[in-house]
Structures are given as structure tokens and as C-alpha cells.
Short mmCIF file of C-alpha atoms in Angstrom, two decimals:
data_model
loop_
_atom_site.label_atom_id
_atom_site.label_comp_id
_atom_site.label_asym_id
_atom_site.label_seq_id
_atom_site.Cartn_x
_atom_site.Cartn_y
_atom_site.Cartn_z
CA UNK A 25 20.15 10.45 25.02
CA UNK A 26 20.89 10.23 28.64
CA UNK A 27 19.12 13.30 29.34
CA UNK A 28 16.14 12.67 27.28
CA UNK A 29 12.54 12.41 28.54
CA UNK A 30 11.06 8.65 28.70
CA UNK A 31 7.40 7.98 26.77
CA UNK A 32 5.95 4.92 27.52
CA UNK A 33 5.34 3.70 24.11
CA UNK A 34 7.92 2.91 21.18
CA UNK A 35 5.99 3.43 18.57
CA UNK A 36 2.85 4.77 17.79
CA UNK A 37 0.06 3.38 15.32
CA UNK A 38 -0.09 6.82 12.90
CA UNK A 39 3.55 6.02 12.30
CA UNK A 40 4.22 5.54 8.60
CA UNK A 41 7.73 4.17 8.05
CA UNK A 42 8.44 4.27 4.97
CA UNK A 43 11.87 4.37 2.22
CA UNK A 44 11.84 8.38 2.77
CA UNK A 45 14.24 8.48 -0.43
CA UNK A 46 14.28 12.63 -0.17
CA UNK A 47 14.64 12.50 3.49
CA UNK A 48 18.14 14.37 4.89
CA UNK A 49 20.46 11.63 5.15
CA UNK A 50 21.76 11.04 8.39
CA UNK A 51 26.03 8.48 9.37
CA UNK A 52 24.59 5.53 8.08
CA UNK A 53 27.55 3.70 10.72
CA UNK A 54 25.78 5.21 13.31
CA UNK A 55 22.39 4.26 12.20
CA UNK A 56 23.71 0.45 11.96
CA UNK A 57 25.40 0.51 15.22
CA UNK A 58 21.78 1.67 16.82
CA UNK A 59 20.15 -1.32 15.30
CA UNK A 60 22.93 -3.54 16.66
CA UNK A 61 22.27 -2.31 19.65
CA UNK A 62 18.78 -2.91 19.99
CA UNK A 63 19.12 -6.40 18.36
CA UNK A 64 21.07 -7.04 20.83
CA UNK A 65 18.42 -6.37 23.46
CA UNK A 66 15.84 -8.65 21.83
CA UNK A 67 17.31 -11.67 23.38
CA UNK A 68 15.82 -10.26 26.49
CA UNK A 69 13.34 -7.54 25.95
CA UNK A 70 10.06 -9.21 23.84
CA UNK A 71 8.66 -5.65 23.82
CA UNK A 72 11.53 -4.50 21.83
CA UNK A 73 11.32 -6.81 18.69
CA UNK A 74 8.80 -5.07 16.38
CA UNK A 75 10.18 -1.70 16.57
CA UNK A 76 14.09 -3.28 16.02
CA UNK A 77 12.65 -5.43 13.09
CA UNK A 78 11.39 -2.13 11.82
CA UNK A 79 14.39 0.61 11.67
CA UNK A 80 16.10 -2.61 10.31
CA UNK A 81 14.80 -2.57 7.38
CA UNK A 82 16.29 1.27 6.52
CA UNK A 83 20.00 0.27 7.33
CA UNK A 84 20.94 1.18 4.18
CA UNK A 85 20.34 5.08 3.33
CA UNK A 86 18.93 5.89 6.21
CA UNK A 87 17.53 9.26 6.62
CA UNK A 88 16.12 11.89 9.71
CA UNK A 89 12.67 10.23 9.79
CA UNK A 90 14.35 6.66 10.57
CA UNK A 91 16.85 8.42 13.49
CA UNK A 92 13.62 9.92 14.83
CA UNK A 93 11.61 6.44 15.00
CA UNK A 94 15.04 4.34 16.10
CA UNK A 95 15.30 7.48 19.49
CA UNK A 96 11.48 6.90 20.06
CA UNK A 97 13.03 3.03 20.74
CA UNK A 98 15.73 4.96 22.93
CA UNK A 99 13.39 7.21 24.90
CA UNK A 100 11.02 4.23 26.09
CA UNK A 101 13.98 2.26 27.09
CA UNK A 102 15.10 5.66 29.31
CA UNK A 103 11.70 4.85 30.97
CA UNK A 104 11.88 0.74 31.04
CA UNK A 105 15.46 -0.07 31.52
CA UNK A 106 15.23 -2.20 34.50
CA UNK A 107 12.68 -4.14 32.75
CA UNK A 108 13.01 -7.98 32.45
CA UNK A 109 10.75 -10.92 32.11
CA UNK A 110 9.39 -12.33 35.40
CA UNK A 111 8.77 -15.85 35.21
CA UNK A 112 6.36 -16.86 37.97
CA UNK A 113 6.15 -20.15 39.89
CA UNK A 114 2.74 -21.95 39.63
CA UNK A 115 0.58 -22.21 36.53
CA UNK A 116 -0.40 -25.18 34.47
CA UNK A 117 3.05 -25.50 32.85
CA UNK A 118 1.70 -25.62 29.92
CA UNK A 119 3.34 -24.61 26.42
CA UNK A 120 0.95 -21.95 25.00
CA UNK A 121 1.81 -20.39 21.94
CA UNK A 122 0.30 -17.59 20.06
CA UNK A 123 0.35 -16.39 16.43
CA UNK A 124 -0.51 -13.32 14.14
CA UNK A 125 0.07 -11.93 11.00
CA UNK A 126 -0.73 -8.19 9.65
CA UNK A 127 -1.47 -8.57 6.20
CA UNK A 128 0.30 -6.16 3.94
CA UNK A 129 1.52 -4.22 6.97
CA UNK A 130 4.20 -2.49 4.69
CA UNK A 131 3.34 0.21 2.26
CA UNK A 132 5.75 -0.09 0.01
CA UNK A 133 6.05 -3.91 -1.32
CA UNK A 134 2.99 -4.94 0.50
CA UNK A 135 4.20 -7.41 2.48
CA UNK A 136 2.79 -8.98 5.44
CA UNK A 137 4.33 -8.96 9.13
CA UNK A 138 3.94 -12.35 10.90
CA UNK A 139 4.90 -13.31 14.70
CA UNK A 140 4.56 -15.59 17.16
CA UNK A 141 5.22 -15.77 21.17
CA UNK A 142 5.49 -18.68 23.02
CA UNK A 143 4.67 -18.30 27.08
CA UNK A 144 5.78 -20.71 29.52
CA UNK A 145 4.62 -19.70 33.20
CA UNK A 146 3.73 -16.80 33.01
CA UNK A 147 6.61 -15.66 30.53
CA UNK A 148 7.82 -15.85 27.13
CA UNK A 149 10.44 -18.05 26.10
CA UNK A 150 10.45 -17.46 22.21
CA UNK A 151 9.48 -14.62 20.03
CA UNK A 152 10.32 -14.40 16.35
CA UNK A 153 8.92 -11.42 14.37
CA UNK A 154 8.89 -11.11 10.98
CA UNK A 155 8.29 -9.08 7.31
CA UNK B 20 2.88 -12.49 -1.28
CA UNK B 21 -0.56 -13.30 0.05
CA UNK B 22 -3.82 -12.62 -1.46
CA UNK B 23 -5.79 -12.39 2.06
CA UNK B 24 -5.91 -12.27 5.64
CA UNK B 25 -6.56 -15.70 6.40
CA UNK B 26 -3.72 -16.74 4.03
CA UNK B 27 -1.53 -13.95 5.40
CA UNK B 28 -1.93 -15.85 9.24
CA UNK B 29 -2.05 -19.57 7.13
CA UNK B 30 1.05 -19.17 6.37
CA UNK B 31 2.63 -17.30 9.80
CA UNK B 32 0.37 -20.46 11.52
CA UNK B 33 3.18 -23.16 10.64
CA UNK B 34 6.29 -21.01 11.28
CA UNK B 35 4.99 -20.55 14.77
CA UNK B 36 3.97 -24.59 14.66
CA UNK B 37 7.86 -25.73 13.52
CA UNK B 38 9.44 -23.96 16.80
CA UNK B 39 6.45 -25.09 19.34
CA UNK B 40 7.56 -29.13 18.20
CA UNK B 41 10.97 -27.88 18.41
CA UNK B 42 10.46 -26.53 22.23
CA UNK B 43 8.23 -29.51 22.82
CA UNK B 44 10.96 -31.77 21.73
CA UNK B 45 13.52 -29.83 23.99
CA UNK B 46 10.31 -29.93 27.44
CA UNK B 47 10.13 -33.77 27.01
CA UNK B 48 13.67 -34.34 27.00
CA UNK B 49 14.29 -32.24 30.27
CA UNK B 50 11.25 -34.11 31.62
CA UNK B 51 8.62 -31.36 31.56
CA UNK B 52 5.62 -33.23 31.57
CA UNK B 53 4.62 -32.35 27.98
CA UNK B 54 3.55 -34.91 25.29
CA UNK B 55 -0.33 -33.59 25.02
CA UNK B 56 -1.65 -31.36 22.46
CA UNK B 57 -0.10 -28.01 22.46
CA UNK B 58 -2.29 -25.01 22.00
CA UNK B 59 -1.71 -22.33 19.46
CA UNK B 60 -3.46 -19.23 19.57
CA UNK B 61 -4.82 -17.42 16.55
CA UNK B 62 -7.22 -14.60 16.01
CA UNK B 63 -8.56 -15.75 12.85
CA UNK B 64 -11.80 -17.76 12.62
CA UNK B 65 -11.18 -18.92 8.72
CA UNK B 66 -7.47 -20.07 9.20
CA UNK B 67 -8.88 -22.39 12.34
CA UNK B 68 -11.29 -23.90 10.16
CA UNK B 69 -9.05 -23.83 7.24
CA UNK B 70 -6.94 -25.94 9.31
CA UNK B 71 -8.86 -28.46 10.28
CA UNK B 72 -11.12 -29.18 7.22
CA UNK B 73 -9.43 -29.27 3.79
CA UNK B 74 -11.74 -26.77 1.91
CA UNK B 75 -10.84 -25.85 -1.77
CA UNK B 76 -12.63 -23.23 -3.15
CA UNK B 77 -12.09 -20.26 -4.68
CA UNK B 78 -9.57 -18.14 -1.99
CA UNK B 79 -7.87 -21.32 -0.63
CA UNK B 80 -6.90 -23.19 -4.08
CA UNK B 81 -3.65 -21.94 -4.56
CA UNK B 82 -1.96 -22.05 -0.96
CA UNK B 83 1.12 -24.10 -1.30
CA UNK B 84 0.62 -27.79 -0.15
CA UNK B 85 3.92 -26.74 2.58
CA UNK B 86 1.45 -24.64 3.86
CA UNK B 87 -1.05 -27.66 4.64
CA UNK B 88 1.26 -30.14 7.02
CA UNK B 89 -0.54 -27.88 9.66
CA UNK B 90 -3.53 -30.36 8.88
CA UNK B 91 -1.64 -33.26 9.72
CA UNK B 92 -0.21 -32.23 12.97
CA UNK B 93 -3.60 -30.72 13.97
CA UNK B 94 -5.27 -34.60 12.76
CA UNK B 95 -2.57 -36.08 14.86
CA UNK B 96 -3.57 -34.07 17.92
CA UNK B 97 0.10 -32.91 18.44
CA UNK B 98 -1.10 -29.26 17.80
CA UNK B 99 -4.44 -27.57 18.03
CA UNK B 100 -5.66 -23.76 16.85
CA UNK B 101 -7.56 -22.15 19.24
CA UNK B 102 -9.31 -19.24 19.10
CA UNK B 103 -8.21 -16.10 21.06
CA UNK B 104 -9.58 -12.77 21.15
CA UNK B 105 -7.53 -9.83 19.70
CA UNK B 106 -7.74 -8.25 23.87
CA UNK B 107 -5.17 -11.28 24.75
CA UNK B 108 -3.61 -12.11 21.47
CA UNK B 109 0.19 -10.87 22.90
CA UNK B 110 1.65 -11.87 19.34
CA UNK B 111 0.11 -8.42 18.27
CA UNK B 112 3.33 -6.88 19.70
CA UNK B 113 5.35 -8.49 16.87
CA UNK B 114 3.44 -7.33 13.85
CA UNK B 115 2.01 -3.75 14.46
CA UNK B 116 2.43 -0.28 16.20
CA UNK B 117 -0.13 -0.57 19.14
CA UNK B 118 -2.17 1.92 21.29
CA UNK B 119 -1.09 2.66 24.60
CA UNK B 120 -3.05 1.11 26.78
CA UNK B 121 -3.06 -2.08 24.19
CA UNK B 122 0.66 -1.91 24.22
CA UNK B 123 1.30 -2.12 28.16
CA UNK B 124 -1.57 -4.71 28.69
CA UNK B 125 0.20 -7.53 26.18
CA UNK B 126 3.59 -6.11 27.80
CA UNK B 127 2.66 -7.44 31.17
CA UNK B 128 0.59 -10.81 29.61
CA UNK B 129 4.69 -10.83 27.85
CA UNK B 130 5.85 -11.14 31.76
CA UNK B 131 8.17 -8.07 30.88
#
């Protein structure tokens, strides 16, 4: 992956994830070890969490499609990887916290997706996302 | 399971509500000037109102009374849903696949 080329996005909206059960399975310990990866980065990287919460959910019997959405993840960190979050001085100080929910944003079990941020000068301090 | 949209965010509202009294908790106690009312940001007009005003009708009956201590707090003043447009609404990065230009705007509101 060190040679691959960046994109600037990590996941596009036409992307349907879904179970793919006649997909080509791909090393489902290699599959896992991605996603621990990338959890791993969420402690830092707020831009990360949907797409980790998403190839998450195919740890088990994962297949080509899911390795193809989890090295999209891959390729816009090859672009971003000095990112971090820049708190700036000023600003009211305030607590200001936001919240959303996409209703039945998985195909399969119709579930919804719910998150929230919180910002603290100019940066966020606590992001949960969840199916 | 949720039967709508404004249940689907009615019930997202307090998980995001239990960590901001948490983190309030933790900003008074390191002296952060923080006891007022704490804004929460939500792009959903009938959630707002369903949180302020206990309407039972037809679509709201069955939400689970856990769901409603969001009334109390917002009574009590300790918490209070705003209204944000979907443009600045940066919790959009945790539920859905975003355009582009969508994607790097809430990225920067992030601080990333």
C-alpha cells in the first residue's frame, strides 16, 4: 500500500456495503488486523470513525468487496497521514455538541446509524459512532 | 428498531446528552467555566419539539419513557436542542458516506 495513489475521500455515497455472502473470500486474520489498525487510529483521527465502524461489521467472512472498501480507508490515509486535530486558542469555550442519526442506514437489518461530536475550541474532543 | 426519522435521532439525542453531562462534569471540576446550558445540535425540527413538549399522538406513543429524561434535562435548562442546518451538522461524518466537497468541509469544522 505504500506505493498506492491517495483519493481524498474514504468512502463514497454509491457505496453499498453489504454481507456479500458469494463474494471471493479473502485471510480473514488479515482482514481483522486492518480493522485493528484503523481502530486504533480513531482515538485521534474523527474522520476515520464511520468508515472503521463500517468494515467492522464484516470481520467475520470477509470477502474482496470488504478488502476493497477497508484499502479505500488506506489510500486516503496515504494522502492525510500527517493529519491531526488543531485545537485553536480563542473562542467562546463553550461545550457544543452535535447529534445525528441515519435512519435505517443498513440494508440488510435496517438499522439506524447514530453519532455525535462534541467540539471544544475549535476541535473535537469526543466522537462515538454507532449502528 | 425505529419506526421514523425523528425517533431514529430521539433516541441517538440522549446518547449524545449522557457523555455532554459526563464532559460537563469533568470542565467544572478542572475549573472551565461551564455550569450554563449546554447546546446540542440536531438537524431535526420534530425531535426539538418532541423534546421540549410532551406530545402523544399517533408516531410518538410508543417511544420508551428512557427515551424521555431528555425532557427533564432540557426543563432543567442543563441541556438545550438547537437547531442546525445539515451544511454545519459535522456529526454527519459518523453516520453516512458523504460527497466530497461535504466530506472535507465538516473535516476542517472537525479541526482535523
Amino acid at each position: 500500500m505504500m506505493k498506492s495513489n491517495s483519493i481524498s475521500n474514504p468512502i463514497v455515497p454509491g457505496c453499498k456495503a453489504n454481507k456479500d455472502e458469494d463474494g471471493i473470500k479473502v485471510d480473514e486474520t488479515y482482514y481483522k488486523q486492518l480493522v485493528g489498525s484503523l481502530m486504533y487510529l480513531t482515538t485521534t483521527r474523527p474522520d476515520m470513525m464511520f468508515i472503521t465502524c463500517l468494515i467492522s461489521r464484516y470481520m467475520s467472512k470477509p470477502t474482496k468487496l470488504h478488502l476493497l472498501v477497508a484499502k479505500g480507508a488506506l489510500r486516503y490515509l496515504r494522502g492525510t497521514v500527517n493529519f491531526r486535530i488543531h485545537y485553536k486558542k480563542g473562542g467562546s469555550g463553550e461545550l457544543l455538541a452535535f447529534t445525528d442519526s441515519d435512519y435505517a442506514g443498513d440494508m440488510e437489518d435496517m438499522k439506524s446509524t447514530s453519532g455525535y461530536v462534541f467540539l471544544l475550541s475549535f476541535g473535537a474532543v469526543s466522537w462515538s459512532s454507532k449502528k | 428498531m425505529t419506526l421514523s426519522t425523528t425517533e431514529a435521532e430521539f433516541v441517538a439525542a440522549p446518547m449524545c446528552v449522557c457523555q455532554a453531562l459526563w464532559i460537563k462534569r469533568i470542565l467544572k471540576e478542572l475549573g472551565h467555566s461551564n455550569g450554563g446550558c449546554t447546546q446540542v445540535r440536531c438537524d431535526n425540527n420534530s425531535t426539538i419539539k418532541l423534546s421540549k413538549n410532551p406530545a402523544m399522538h399517533g408516531r410518538s406513543k410508543h417511544i420508551d419513557v428512557r427515551y424521555h429524561f431528555l425532557r427533564n434535562l432540557t426543563r432543567e435548562g442543563t441541556i438545550a436542542l438547537v437547531h442546525c442546518g445539515s451544511k454545519d451538522q459535522v456529526a454527519d461524518l459518523m453516520t453516512k458516506p458523504l460527497k466530497l466537497e461535504a466530506f472535507l468541509r465538516l473535516r476542517e469544522l472537525l479541526g482535523v
